[in-house]
Amino acid sequence: MDFLYCAKSNGLTKINNMQKTSIGKYVMILLMFVFTVTTTIAQKFSPSSYIAEHKDLAQQLMNETGVPASVILAVAFHESAYGNSRVAKHLNNHFGIKGKNKSKAIRSAYKGYGSAEESYRDFVGLMQRRKANRVLFDKYDADDYEGWVRGIFKAGYTSLSSWTPKVLATIRRYNLDKYDQIQRPVEKGMLAKSGATKIQQDILLRSMEANDMSVDFTPGVTHVVTKGETLSDLATRYDTSVEALKRRNNLQSSKLSMGQRLLL
């Protein structure tokens, strides 16, 4: 009897332990599922949060390349469903550019990137690399977002006729063109070379960064372009070269706009 009782007791204990283990596994799986869903929902962008997250990068790239920030943002917004598409989430691809990827999460013909910034930089790089796109830098100013969008479409970025009106509508709906108004940050090293005292440099820097200057405060630091001026004129006046001016100001062409501020 004792033997049977012990055997029965041991059997019940094993069953209870197995049940506890199974329940523990199910609870763990459920918690992982809830965590995954919660994380996914938390990472979901709204139109405004996507713009807020990427506007600074778009403006930085505009200053570096000349592609309008509004265009960069609108194309990314449209192509990635403001950061919520599967390609944007799994491949960091915000511009619908095709290429190789190493993702095990999804099978896709779209290019994979290590970060959203890499994707953004590849887009403006594409504008600079492709011959059909390079002409846009000479043809359109940085504040002509409509010209840029139509030009990108004509250069073969997509064959969908609805692409242009949708991208333009995005710019207008969210007032993305306001991000095209940023001016290039002032280089403190240039102010130091001007001979101004530290206090003068700080005052000048704050004034220039406020973007409300209409004249040059310190000769030899910056120049505001007036009507009809060319890079050649400025190179002669300030004893430098056209290429040096283009390099210092990250200019892709020699075309200048009235009111444009150049570092000398």
mmCIF file of C-alpha atoms in Angstrom:
data_model
loop_
_atom_site.group_PDB
_atom_site.id
_atom_site.type_symbol
_atom_site.label_atom_id
_atom_site.label_comp_id
_atom_site.label_asym_id
_atom_site.label_seq_id
_atom_site.Cartn_x
_atom_site.Cartn_y
_atom_site.Cartn_z
ATOM 1 C CA MET A 1 0.000 0.000 0.000
ATOM 2 C CA ASP A 2 2.778 2.389 0.955
ATOM 3 C CA PHE A 3 4.535 1.611 -2.324
ATOM 4 C CA LEU A 4 1.388 2.305 -4.362
ATOM 5 C CA TYR A 5 0.724 5.489 -2.423
ATOM 6 C CA CYS A 6 4.262 6.750 -3.006
ATOM 7 C CA ALA A 7 4.109 5.931 -6.703
ATOM 8 C CA LYS A 8 0.781 7.672 -7.038
ATOM 9 C CA SER A 9 2.049 10.655 -5.074
ATOM 10 C CA ASN A 10 5.194 10.919 -7.199
ATOM 11 C CA GLY A 11 3.125 10.704 -10.347
ATOM 12 C CA LEU A 12 0.841 13.504 -9.238
ATOM 13 C CA THR A 13 3.859 15.623 -8.309
ATOM 14 C CA LYS A 14 5.377 15.127 -11.770
ATOM 15 C CA ILE A 15 2.082 16.018 -13.430
ATOM 16 C CA ASN A 16 1.774 19.145 -11.301
ATOM 17 C CA ASN A 17 5.347 20.132 -12.143
ATOM 18 C CA MET A 18 4.702 19.590 -15.852
ATOM 19 C CA GLN A 19 1.543 21.668 -15.669
ATOM 20 C CA LYS A 20 3.393 24.459 -13.878
ATOM 21 C CA THR A 21 6.170 24.363 -16.491
ATOM 22 C CA SER A 22 3.650 24.501 -19.348
ATOM 23 C CA ILE A 23 1.760 27.361 -17.739
ATOM 24 C CA GLY A 24 5.042 29.192 -17.190
ATOM 25 C CA LYS A 25 5.956 28.797 -20.858
ATOM 26 C CA TYR A 26 2.561 30.050 -21.997
ATOM 27 C CA VAL A 27 2.796 33.055 -19.685
ATOM 28 C CA MET A 28 6.274 33.843 -21.010
ATOM 29 C CA ILE A 29 5.107 33.598 -24.631
ATOM 30 C CA LEU A 30 2.098 35.790 -23.867
ATOM 31 C CA LEU A 31 4.277 38.414 -22.207
ATOM 32 C CA MET A 32 6.676 38.418 -25.165
ATOM 33 C CA PHE A 33 3.754 38.840 -27.559
ATOM 34 C CA VAL A 34 2.295 41.725 -25.552
ATOM 35 C CA PHE A 35 5.732 43.371 -25.364
ATOM 36 C CA THR A 36 6.225 43.037 -29.127
ATOM 37 C CA VAL A 37 2.798 44.461 -29.935
ATOM 38 C CA THR A 38 3.229 47.288 -27.441
ATOM 39 C CA THR A 39 6.654 48.147 -28.816
ATOM 40 C CA THR A 40 5.368 48.124 -32.386
ATOM 41 C CA ILE A 41 2.482 50.403 -31.487
ATOM 42 C CA ALA A 42 4.787 52.723 -29.546
ATOM 43 C CA GLN A 43 7.113 53.048 -32.526
ATOM 44 C CA LYS A 44 4.336 53.903 -34.960
ATOM 45 C CA PHE A 45 4.803 57.387 -36.400
ATOM 46 C CA SER A 46 2.097 59.981 -36.878
ATOM 47 C CA PRO A 47 2.545 62.495 -39.728
ATOM 48 C CA SER A 48 3.603 65.228 -37.311
ATOM 49 C CA SER A 49 5.962 63.034 -35.273
ATOM 50 C CA TYR A 50 7.650 61.751 -38.442
ATOM 51 C CA ILE A 51 8.254 65.285 -39.684
ATOM 52 C CA ALA A 52 9.527 66.395 -36.266
ATOM 53 C CA GLU A 53 11.868 63.396 -36.124
ATOM 54 C CA HIS A 54 13.473 63.966 -39.536
ATOM 55 C CA LYS A 55 13.227 67.700 -40.328
ATOM 56 C CA ASP A 56 16.653 68.555 -38.887
ATOM 57 C CA LEU A 57 18.343 65.889 -40.989
ATOM 58 C CA ALA A 58 16.493 67.099 -44.089
ATOM 59 C CA GLN A 59 17.646 70.665 -43.460
ATOM 60 C CA GLN A 60 21.209 69.508 -42.887
ATOM 61 C CA LEU A 61 21.182 67.626 -46.189
ATOM 62 C CA MET A 62 19.701 70.656 -47.947
ATOM 63 C CA ASN A 63 22.605 72.756 -46.700
ATOM 64 C CA GLU A 64 25.093 70.102 -47.783
ATOM 65 C CA THR A 65 23.673 69.384 -51.228
ATOM 66 C CA GLY A 66 21.103 71.981 -52.306
ATOM 67 C CA VAL A 67 18.155 69.561 -52.487
ATOM 68 C CA PRO A 68 15.215 71.344 -50.770
ATOM 69 C CA ALA A 69 14.411 70.011 -47.299
ATOM 70 C CA SER A 70 10.709 70.076 -48.176
ATOM 71 C CA VAL A 71 11.311 67.746 -51.112
ATOM 72 C CA ILE A 72 13.479 65.361 -49.082
ATOM 73 C CA LEU A 73 10.852 65.172 -46.336
ATOM 74 C CA ALA A 74 7.874 64.854 -48.678
ATOM 75 C CA VAL A 75 9.394 62.070 -50.778
ATOM 76 C CA ALA A 76 10.360 60.137 -47.634
ATOM 77 C CA PHE A 77 6.936 60.794 -46.103
ATOM 78 C CA HIS A 78 5.163 59.492 -49.207
ATOM 79 C CA GLU A 79 7.402 56.516 -49.976
ATOM 80 C CA SER A 80 7.555 55.217 -46.386
ATOM 81 C CA ALA A 81 3.967 55.984 -45.294
ATOM 82 C CA TYR A 82 5.593 58.449 -42.886
ATOM 83 C CA GLY A 83 7.921 55.795 -41.511
ATOM 84 C CA ASN A 84 5.342 53.042 -40.997
ATOM 85 C CA SER A 85 5.823 50.886 -44.095
ATOM 86 C CA ARG A 86 7.350 47.416 -43.698
ATOM 87 C CA VAL A 87 10.391 48.451 -45.718
ATOM 88 C CA ALA A 88 10.928 51.501 -43.526
ATOM 89 C CA LYS A 89 10.620 49.481 -40.318
ATOM 90 C CA HIS A 90 12.652 46.427 -41.313
ATOM 91 C CA LEU A 91 15.105 47.910 -43.835
ATOM 92 C CA ASN A 92 15.280 51.587 -42.774
ATOM 93 C CA ASN A 93 14.367 52.361 -46.394
ATOM 94 C CA HIS A 94 12.388 55.614 -46.504
ATOM 95 C CA PHE A 95 12.623 56.417 -50.223
ATOM 96 C CA GLY A 96 11.598 53.258 -52.036
ATOM 97 C CA ILE A 97 15.068 52.767 -53.511
ATOM 98 C CA LYS A 98 15.612 49.214 -54.736
ATOM 99 C CA GLY A 99 18.726 47.166 -54.068
ATOM 100 C CA LYS A 100 20.175 44.415 -51.909
ATOM 101 C CA ASN A 101 19.379 43.771 -48.266
ATOM 102 C CA LYS A 102 20.281 41.163 -45.650
ATOM 103 C CA SER A 103 17.007 41.181 -43.754
ATOM 104 C CA LYS A 104 15.699 37.889 -42.393
ATOM 105 C CA ALA A 105 12.458 39.512 -41.263
ATOM 106 C CA ILE A 106 11.033 40.200 -44.725
ATOM 107 C CA ARG A 107 11.725 39.262 -48.322
ATOM 108 C CA SER A 108 12.018 42.422 -50.359
ATOM 109 C CA ALA A 109 13.611 43.857 -53.482
ATOM 110 C CA TYR A 110 14.259 47.115 -51.655
ATOM 111 C CA LYS A 111 17.644 48.254 -50.416
ATOM 112 C CA GLY A 112 18.537 47.790 -46.758
ATOM 113 C CA TYR A 113 20.192 50.479 -44.612
ATOM 114 C CA GLY A 114 21.734 50.557 -41.172
ATOM 115 C CA SER A 115 19.702 53.609 -40.183
ATOM 116 C CA ALA A 116 17.148 56.098 -41.458
ATOM 117 C CA GLU A 117 19.934 58.646 -41.886
ATOM 118 C CA GLU A 118 21.760 56.313 -44.282
ATOM 119 C CA SER A 119 18.587 56.086 -46.346
ATOM 120 C CA TYR A 120 18.193 59.878 -46.415
ATOM 121 C CA ARG A 121 21.814 60.369 -47.438
ATOM 122 C CA ASP A 122 21.508 57.771 -50.172
ATOM 123 C CA PHE A 123 18.536 59.647 -51.621
ATOM 124 C CA VAL A 124 20.359 62.974 -51.933
ATOM 125 C CA GLY A 125 23.393 61.016 -53.134
ATOM 126 C CA LEU A 126 21.224 59.537 -55.863
ATOM 127 C CA MET A 127 20.244 63.059 -56.899
ATOM 128 C CA GLN A 128 23.932 63.896 -57.230
ATOM 129 C CA ARG A 129 25.070 60.642 -58.863
ATOM 130 C CA ARG A 130 22.515 60.163 -61.630
ATOM 131 C CA LYS A 131 23.095 62.291 -64.696
ATOM 132 C CA ALA A 132 19.358 62.792 -65.196
ATOM 133 C CA ASN A 133 19.102 64.276 -61.694
ATOM 134 C CA ARG A 134 22.271 66.378 -61.673
ATOM 135 C CA VAL A 135 20.773 68.917 -64.068
ATOM 136 C CA LEU A 136 18.162 69.775 -61.432
ATOM 137 C CA PHE A 137 20.781 71.529 -59.294
ATOM 138 C CA ASP A 138 21.440 74.065 -62.067
ATOM 139 C CA LYS A 139 17.831 74.325 -63.173
ATOM 140 C CA TYR A 140 16.026 74.909 -59.860
ATOM 141 C CA ASP A 141 16.698 76.985 -56.757
ATOM 142 C CA ALA A 142 16.532 75.425 -53.297
ATOM 143 C CA ASP A 143 13.202 77.182 -52.655
ATOM 144 C CA ASP A 144 11.555 75.908 -55.860
ATOM 145 C CA TYR A 145 10.117 72.703 -54.411
ATOM 146 C CA GLU A 146 7.555 72.301 -57.182
ATOM 147 C CA GLY A 147 10.229 72.439 -59.867
ATOM 148 C CA TRP A 148 12.298 69.876 -57.992
ATOM 149 C CA VAL A 149 9.419 67.435 -57.516
ATOM 150 C CA ARG A 150 8.390 67.631 -61.170
ATOM 151 C CA GLY A 151 12.025 67.379 -62.227
ATOM 152 C CA ILE A 152 12.641 64.273 -60.103
ATOM 153 C CA PHE A 153 9.590 62.631 -61.650
ATOM 154 C CA LYS A 154 10.674 63.491 -65.204
ATOM 155 C CA ALA A 155 14.161 62.149 -64.443
ATOM 156 C CA GLY A 156 12.598 58.713 -63.952
ATOM 157 C CA TYR A 157 12.353 58.332 -60.183
ATOM 158 C CA THR A 158 8.958 56.676 -60.643
ATOM 159 C CA SER A 159 6.516 55.933 -63.442
ATOM 160 C CA LEU A 160 3.378 56.502 -61.352
ATOM 161 C CA SER A 161 1.543 59.568 -62.642
ATOM 162 C CA SER A 162 -0.021 60.124 -59.210
ATOM 163 C CA TRP A 163 3.392 60.483 -57.544
ATOM 164 C CA THR A 164 3.959 64.174 -58.337
ATOM 165 C CA PRO A 165 0.575 65.506 -57.155
ATOM 166 C CA LYS A 166 0.750 63.396 -53.989
ATOM 167 C CA VAL A 167 4.235 64.598 -53.046
ATOM 168 C CA LEU A 168 3.307 68.223 -53.780
ATOM 169 C CA ALA A 169 0.113 67.845 -51.744
ATOM 170 C CA THR A 170 2.182 66.558 -48.816
ATOM 171 C CA ILE A 171 4.437 69.623 -48.932
ATOM 172 C CA ARG A 172 1.472 71.995 -49.017
ATOM 173 C CA ARG A 173 -0.639 70.194 -46.430
ATOM 174 C CA TYR A 174 2.112 70.110 -43.814
ATOM 175 C CA ASN A 175 3.792 73.390 -44.867
ATOM 176 C CA LEU A 176 7.084 71.612 -45.408
ATOM 177 C CA ASP A 177 8.423 74.487 -47.499
ATOM 178 C CA LYS A 178 9.051 76.402 -44.255
ATOM 179 C CA TYR A 179 12.024 74.098 -43.715
ATOM 180 C CA ASP A 180 13.574 75.415 -46.931
ATOM 181 C CA GLN A 181 14.153 78.813 -45.304
ATOM 182 C CA ILE A 182 16.964 77.729 -42.975
ATOM 183 C CA GLN A 183 20.342 79.397 -43.514
ATOM 184 C CA ARG A 184 23.686 77.685 -43.285
ATOM 185 C CA PRO A 185 25.135 77.548 -39.736
ATOM 186 C CA VAL A 186 28.002 79.960 -39.121
ATOM 187 C CA GLU A 187 31.485 78.503 -38.759
ATOM 188 C CA LYS A 188 33.074 79.761 -35.550
ATOM 189 C CA GLY A 189 36.530 79.293 -37.050
ATOM 190 C CA MET A 190 35.745 81.889 -39.692
ATOM 191 C CA LEU A 191 34.783 84.389 -37.000
ATOM 192 C CA ALA A 192 38.035 83.775 -35.152
ATOM 193 C CA LYS A 193 39.989 84.562 -38.320
ATOM 194 C CA SER A 194 38.167 87.878 -38.730
ATOM 195 C CA GLY A 195 40.173 89.491 -35.912
ATOM 196 C CA ALA A 196 37.131 90.277 -33.759
ATOM 197 C CA THR A 197 37.388 89.953 -29.990
ATOM 198 C CA LYS A 198 35.706 86.975 -28.317
ATOM 199 C CA ILE A 199 32.800 89.167 -27.154
ATOM 200 C CA GLN A 200 32.387 90.573 -30.669
ATOM 201 C CA GLN A 201 32.516 87.059 -32.104
ATOM 202 C CA ASP A 202 29.817 85.835 -29.707
ATOM 203 C CA ILE A 203 27.560 88.783 -30.492
ATOM 204 C CA LEU A 204 28.097 88.336 -34.221
ATOM 205 C CA LEU A 205 27.497 84.596 -34.036
ATOM 206 C CA ARG A 206 24.215 85.032 -32.162
ATOM 207 C CA SER A 207 23.080 87.710 -34.601
ATOM 208 C CA MET A 208 23.875 85.622 -37.645
ATOM 209 C CA GLU A 209 22.313 82.475 -36.209
ATOM 210 C CA ALA A 210 19.108 84.432 -35.588
ATOM 211 C CA ASN A 211 18.849 84.630 -39.408
ATOM 212 C CA ASP A 212 17.784 88.267 -39.342
ATOM 213 C CA MET A 213 20.883 89.934 -40.818
ATOM 214 C CA SER A 214 20.455 92.053 -43.934
ATOM 215 C CA VAL A 215 24.066 93.259 -44.186
ATOM 216 C CA ASP A 216 27.514 91.926 -43.355
ATOM 217 C CA PHE A 217 28.619 92.723 -39.829
ATOM 218 C CA THR A 218 32.282 91.825 -40.276
ATOM 219 C CA PRO A 219 34.155 92.183 -43.569
ATOM 220 C CA GLY A 220 35.810 88.991 -44.748
ATOM 221 C CA VAL A 221 33.420 86.624 -42.960
ATOM 222 C CA THR A 222 30.295 86.417 -45.104
ATOM 223 C CA HIS A 223 28.781 88.104 -48.111
ATOM 224 C CA VAL A 224 25.125 88.604 -49.032
ATOM 225 C CA VAL A 225 24.564 88.149 -52.766
ATOM 226 C CA THR A 226 23.035 91.127 -54.579
ATOM 227 C CA LYS A 227 21.265 91.159 -57.933
ATOM 228 C CA GLY A 228 23.484 90.155 -60.840
ATOM 229 C CA GLU A 229 26.479 89.021 -58.776
ATOM 230 C CA THR A 230 28.305 85.861 -59.808
ATOM 231 C CA LEU A 231 30.796 83.590 -58.086
ATOM 232 C CA SER A 232 33.432 84.865 -60.473
ATOM 233 C CA ASP A 233 32.758 88.455 -59.343
ATOM 234 C CA LEU A 234 33.058 87.467 -55.692
ATOM 235 C CA ALA A 235 36.182 85.383 -56.267
ATOM 236 C CA THR A 236 37.876 88.406 -57.849
ATOM 237 C CA ARG A 237 36.664 90.813 -55.159
ATOM 238 C CA TYR A 238 37.780 88.662 -52.226
ATOM 239 C CA ASP A 239 40.966 87.325 -53.825
ATOM 240 C CA THR A 240 39.916 83.671 -53.897
ATOM 241 C CA SER A 241 38.706 81.178 -56.509
ATOM 242 C CA VAL A 242 35.285 80.036 -57.697
ATOM 243 C CA GLU A 243 36.055 76.457 -56.675
ATOM 244 C CA ALA A 244 37.095 77.548 -53.174
ATOM 245 C CA LEU A 245 33.809 79.411 -52.724
ATOM 246 C CA LYS A 246 31.802 76.449 -53.997
ATOM 247 C CA ARG A 247 33.672 74.066 -51.722
ATOM 248 C CA ARG A 248 33.288 76.220 -48.597
ATOM 249 C CA ASN A 249 29.562 76.705 -49.206
ATOM 250 C CA ASN A 250 28.828 73.178 -50.483
ATOM 251 C CA LEU A 251 27.517 74.579 -53.762
ATOM 252 C CA GLN A 252 26.739 72.093 -56.516
ATOM 253 C CA SER A 253 26.569 74.780 -59.212
ATOM 254 C CA SER A 254 27.697 78.353 -59.781
ATOM 255 C CA LYS A 255 24.136 79.665 -59.727
ATOM 256 C CA LEU A 256 23.472 82.236 -56.977
ATOM 257 C CA SER A 257 20.253 83.685 -55.593
ATOM 258 C CA MET A 258 19.784 87.284 -54.506
ATOM 259 C CA GLY A 259 19.951 87.452 -50.702
ATOM 260 C CA GLN A 260 21.963 84.228 -50.434
ATOM 261 C CA ARG A 261 24.655 84.381 -47.722
ATOM 262 C CA LEU A 262 28.073 82.961 -48.578
ATOM 263 C CA LEU A 263 30.988 82.077 -46.338
ATOM 264 C CA LEU A 264 34.200 83.541 -47.708
#
